PDB file of C-alpha atoms in Angstrom:
ATOM      1  CA  MET A   1       0.000   0.000   0.000  1.00  0.00           C
ATOM      2  CA  ARG A   2       2.970   2.314   0.640  1.00  0.00           C
ATOM      3  CA  LEU A   3       4.151   2.005  -2.952  1.00  0.00           C
ATOM      4  CA  ALA A   4       0.612   2.365  -4.302  1.00  0.00           C
ATOM      5  CA  ALA A   5       0.388   5.647  -2.408  1.00  0.00           C
ATOM      6  CA  ILE A   6       3.560   6.992  -3.968  1.00  0.00           C
ATOM      7  CA  VAL A   7       2.471   5.889  -7.457  1.00  0.00           C
ATOM      8  CA  THR A   8      -0.902   7.636  -7.148  1.00  0.00           C
ATOM      9  CA  TRP A   9       0.885  10.635  -5.665  1.00  0.00           C
ATOM     10  CA  LEU A  10       3.216  10.919  -8.651  1.00  0.00           C
ATOM     11  CA  ILE A  11       0.357  10.534 -11.138  1.00  0.00           C
ATOM     12  CA  THR A  12      -1.591  13.221  -9.286  1.00  0.00           C
ATOM     13  CA  ALA A  13       1.472  15.486  -9.313  1.00  0.00           C
ATOM     14  CA  MET A  14       1.875  15.047 -13.079  1.00  0.00           C
ATOM     15  CA  LEU A  15      -1.761  16.002 -13.602  1.00  0.00           C
ATOM     16  CA  GLY A  16      -1.292  19.028 -11.340  1.00  0.00           C
ATOM     17  CA  ILE A  17       1.774  20.119 -13.291  1.00  0.00           C
ATOM     18  CA  ARG A  18      -0.239  19.811 -16.499  1.00  0.00           C
ATOM     19  CA  LEU A  19      -3.005  21.993 -15.050  1.00  0.00           C
ATOM     20  CA  LEU A  20      -0.537  24.615 -13.879  1.00  0.00           C
ATOM     21  CA  ARG A  21       1.193  24.690 -17.272  1.00  0.00           C
ATOM     22  CA  LEU A  22      -2.127  25.061 -19.098  1.00  0.00           C
ATOM     23  CA  TRP A  23      -3.258  27.822 -16.783  1.00  0.00           C
ATOM     24  CA  LEU A  24       0.027  29.720 -17.108  1.00  0.00           C
ATOM     25  CA  SER A  25       0.182  29.260 -20.895  1.00  0.00           C
ATOM     26  CA  HIS A  26      -3.240  30.864 -21.207  1.00  0.00           C
ATOM     27  CA  GLY A  27      -2.314  33.985 -19.270  1.00  0.00           C
ATOM     28  CA  GLY A  28      -2.461  32.704 -15.699  1.00  0.00           C
ATOM     29  CA  PRO A  29      -3.315  35.407 -13.198  1.00  0.00           C
ATOM     30  CA  ARG A  30      -3.257  38.172 -15.834  1.00  0.00           C
ATOM     31  CA  ARG A  31      -6.163  36.577 -17.714  1.00  0.00           C
ATOM     32  CA  GLN A  32      -8.637  36.554 -14.827  1.00  0.00           C
ATOM     33  CA  ALA A  33     -11.363  39.059 -15.574  1.00  0.00           C
ATOM     34  CA  ALA A  34     -12.567  40.088 -12.134  1.00  0.00           C
ATOM     35  CA  LYS A  35     -10.556  40.623  -8.989  1.00  0.00           C
ATOM     36  CA  VAL A  36     -12.802  38.326  -6.964  1.00  0.00           C
ATOM     37  CA  THR A  37     -12.004  35.332  -9.190  1.00  0.00           C
ATOM     38  CA  ARG A  38      -8.247  35.623  -8.679  1.00  0.00           C
ATOM     39  CA  PHE A  39      -6.406  32.926  -6.833  1.00  0.00           C
ATOM     40  CA  PRO A  40      -4.077  34.510  -4.286  1.00  0.00           C
ATOM     41  CA  ALA A  41      -0.415  33.851  -5.069  1.00  0.00           C
ATOM     42  CA  ALA A  42       0.017  32.256  -1.644  1.00  0.00           C
ATOM     43  CA  LEU A  43      -2.658  29.696  -2.523  1.00  0.00           C
ATOM     44  CA  LEU A  44      -1.186  28.973  -5.942  1.00  0.00           C
ATOM     45  CA  PHE A  45       2.295  28.369  -4.577  1.00  0.00           C
ATOM     46  CA  ALA A  46       1.432  26.810  -1.203  1.00  0.00           C
ATOM     47  CA  HIS A  47      -0.584  23.939  -2.730  1.00  0.00           C
ATOM     48  CA  PRO A  48       2.261  22.422  -4.796  1.00  0.00           C
ATOM     49  CA  ALA A  49       4.917  23.386  -2.227  1.00  0.00           C
ATOM     50  CA  LEU A  50       3.081  21.545   0.536  1.00  0.00           C
ATOM     51  CA  ALA A  51       2.464  18.591  -1.765  1.00  0.00           C
ATOM     52  CA  LEU A  52       6.182  18.355  -2.562  1.00  0.00           C
ATOM     53  CA  THR A  53       7.064  18.674   1.119  1.00  0.00           C
ATOM     54  CA  ALA A  54       4.642  15.892   1.972  1.00  0.00           C
ATOM     55  CA  LEU A  55       5.996  13.730  -0.850  1.00  0.00           C
ATOM     56  CA  GLY A  56       9.528  14.274   0.425  1.00  0.00           C
ATOM     57  CA  CYS A  57       8.484  13.289   3.957  1.00  0.00           C
ATOM     58  CA  TRP A  58       6.757  10.187   2.598  1.00  0.00           C
ATOM     59  CA  GLY A  59       9.826   9.219   0.601  1.00  0.00           C
ATOM     60  CA  ALA A  60      11.992   9.714   3.686  1.00  0.00           C
ATOM     61  CA  TYR A  61       9.560   7.555   5.656  1.00  0.00           C
ATOM     62  CA  LEU A  62       9.785   4.793   3.063  1.00  0.00           C
ATOM     63  CA  THR A  63      13.578   4.777   3.279  1.00  0.00           C
ATOM     64  CA  THR A  64      13.970   5.194   7.064  1.00  0.00           C
ATOM     65  CA  SER A  65      10.712   3.798   8.548  1.00  0.00           C
ATOM     66  CA  HIS A  66      10.556   6.661  11.078  1.00  0.00           C
ATOM     67  CA  ARG A  67       6.860   6.997  11.899  1.00  0.00           C
ATOM     68  CA  ILE A  68       7.120  10.716  12.589  1.00  0.00           C
ATOM     69  CA  LEU A  69       7.951  11.271   8.912  1.00  0.00           C
ATOM     70  CA  ALA A  70       4.789   9.447   7.891  1.00  0.00           C
ATOM     71  CA  TRP A  71       2.709  11.617  10.205  1.00  0.00           C
ATOM     72  CA  LEU A  72       4.408  14.752   8.896  1.00  0.00           C
ATOM     73  CA  ALA A  73       3.631  13.614   5.359  1.00  0.00           C
ATOM     74  CA  PHE A  74       0.017  12.997   6.329  1.00  0.00           C
ATOM     75  CA  GLY A  75      -0.317  16.424   7.971  1.00  0.00           C
ATOM     76  CA  ALA A  76       1.223  18.243   5.017  1.00  0.00           C
ATOM     77  CA  LEU A  77      -0.968  16.237   2.641  1.00  0.00           C
ATOM     78  CA  ALA A  78      -4.068  17.175   4.650  1.00  0.00           C
ATOM     79  CA  LEU A  79      -3.178  20.866   4.339  1.00  0.00           C
ATOM     80  CA  THR A  80      -2.482  20.366   0.643  1.00  0.00           C
ATOM     81  CA  ALA A  81      -5.911  18.797   0.224  1.00  0.00           C
ATOM     82  CA  LEU A  82      -7.596  21.727   1.971  1.00  0.00           C
ATOM     83  CA  LEU A  83      -5.849  24.208  -0.304  1.00  0.00           C
ATOM     84  CA  GLY A  84      -6.700  22.115  -3.361  1.00  0.00           C
ATOM     85  CA  PHE A  85     -10.323  21.910  -2.271  1.00  0.00           C
ATOM     86  CA  THR A  86     -10.354  25.688  -1.916  1.00  0.00           C
ATOM     87  CA  MET A  87      -8.995  26.148  -5.427  1.00  0.00           C
ATOM     88  CA  SER A  88     -11.356  23.609  -6.980  1.00  0.00           C
ATOM     89  CA  THR A  89     -14.459  25.056  -5.348  1.00  0.00           C
ATOM     90  CA  ARG A  90     -13.451  28.536  -6.447  1.00  0.00           C
ATOM     91  CA  TRP A  91     -12.821  27.338  -9.996  1.00  0.00           C
ATOM     92  CA  LEU A  92     -15.752  24.959 -10.400  1.00  0.00           C
ATOM     93  CA  GLY A  93     -18.238  26.694  -8.135  1.00  0.00           C
ATOM     94  CA  GLY A  94     -20.771  29.259  -9.137  1.00  0.00           C
ATOM     95  CA  GLY A  95     -21.426  32.705  -7.834  1.00  0.00           C
ATOM     96  CA  ARG A  96     -18.807  35.372  -7.445  1.00  0.00           C
ATOM     97  CA  HIS A  97     -15.910  32.881  -7.697  1.00  0.00           C
ATOM     98  CA  ALA A  98     -17.098  31.292 -10.958  1.00  0.00           C
ATOM     99  CA  ARG A  99     -14.417  30.448 -13.477  1.00  0.00           C
ATOM    100  CA  GLY A 100     -15.904  32.237 -16.459  1.00  0.00           C
ATOM    101  CA  ALA A 101     -15.829  31.217 -20.089  1.00  0.00           C
ATOM    102  CA  ASP A 102     -12.207  32.176 -20.714  1.00  0.00           C
ATOM    103  CA  GLN A 103     -10.579  29.718 -18.301  1.00  0.00           C
ATOM    104  CA  PRO A 104      -8.671  27.050 -20.278  1.00  0.00           C
ATOM    105  CA  LEU A 105      -8.519  24.230 -17.732  1.00  0.00           C
ATOM    106  CA  PRO A 106     -10.073  20.932 -18.886  1.00  0.00           C
ATOM    107  CA  LEU A 107     -12.628  19.505 -16.481  1.00  0.00           C
ATOM    108  CA  PRO A 108     -11.556  15.831 -16.972  1.00  0.00           C
ATOM    109  CA  THR A 109      -7.980  16.648 -15.948  1.00  0.00           C
ATOM    110  CA  ILE A 110      -9.192  18.529 -12.893  1.00  0.00           C
ATOM    111  CA  LEU A 111     -11.444  15.642 -11.885  1.00  0.00           C
ATOM    112  CA  LEU A 112      -8.615  13.122 -12.377  1.00  0.00           C
ATOM    113  CA  HIS A 113      -6.312  15.301 -10.261  1.00  0.00           C
ATOM    114  CA  LEU A 114      -8.963  15.491  -7.535  1.00  0.00           C
ATOM    115  CA  ALA A 115      -9.561  11.721  -7.660  1.00  0.00           C
ATOM    116  CA  GLY A 116      -5.818  11.030  -7.541  1.00  0.00           C
ATOM    117  CA  GLY A 117      -5.390  13.347  -4.579  1.00  0.00           C
ATOM    118  CA  LEU A 118      -8.257  11.720  -2.719  1.00  0.00           C
ATOM    119  CA  THR A 119      -6.927   8.236  -3.474  1.00  0.00           C
ATOM    120  CA  THR A 120      -3.455   9.210  -2.272  1.00  0.00           C
ATOM    121  CA  PHE A 121      -4.885  10.721   0.904  1.00  0.00           C
ATOM    122  CA  VAL A 122      -6.884   7.572   1.681  1.00  0.00           C
ATOM    123  CA  LEU A 123      -3.905   5.293   0.971  1.00  0.00           C
ATOM    124  CA  ILE A 124      -1.677   7.345   3.280  1.00  0.00           C
ATOM    125  CA  LEU A 125      -4.357   7.327   5.963  1.00  0.00           C
ATOM    126  CA  LEU A 126      -4.844   3.573   5.693  1.00  0.00           C
ATOM    127  CA  THR A 127      -1.102   2.989   5.838  1.00  0.00           C
ATOM    128  CA  ARG A 128      -0.839   5.031   9.044  1.00  0.00           C
ATOM    129  CA  VAL A 129      -3.867   3.603  10.889  1.00  0.00           C
TER     130      VAL A 129
END
């Protein structure tokens, strides 16, 4: 299950990188029409930074078997998930945070990224329980 978690994690990361590249190639933050739809820079950078930190902790756990590293990975992954949930609800949701017609991100890739993140989170949780 430990290796399955890292495999799903890497697949999810590749999908996330694809989404970030697409978003940046289509203007990124400059393209957003209204101020209220903007993703704060802290949110945009904290999500992947926390995910990489958690992945590093998980990799260190796999090589050393120190349980504290696994719990650190789980905590960082939980924060990553909260930030990702915030971004996805702002992008997919309606109302004043709606994405608008000019946003280039493909829904199937977003849903696969979300599913991969959820699967990784559950695998890490099951490994630690």
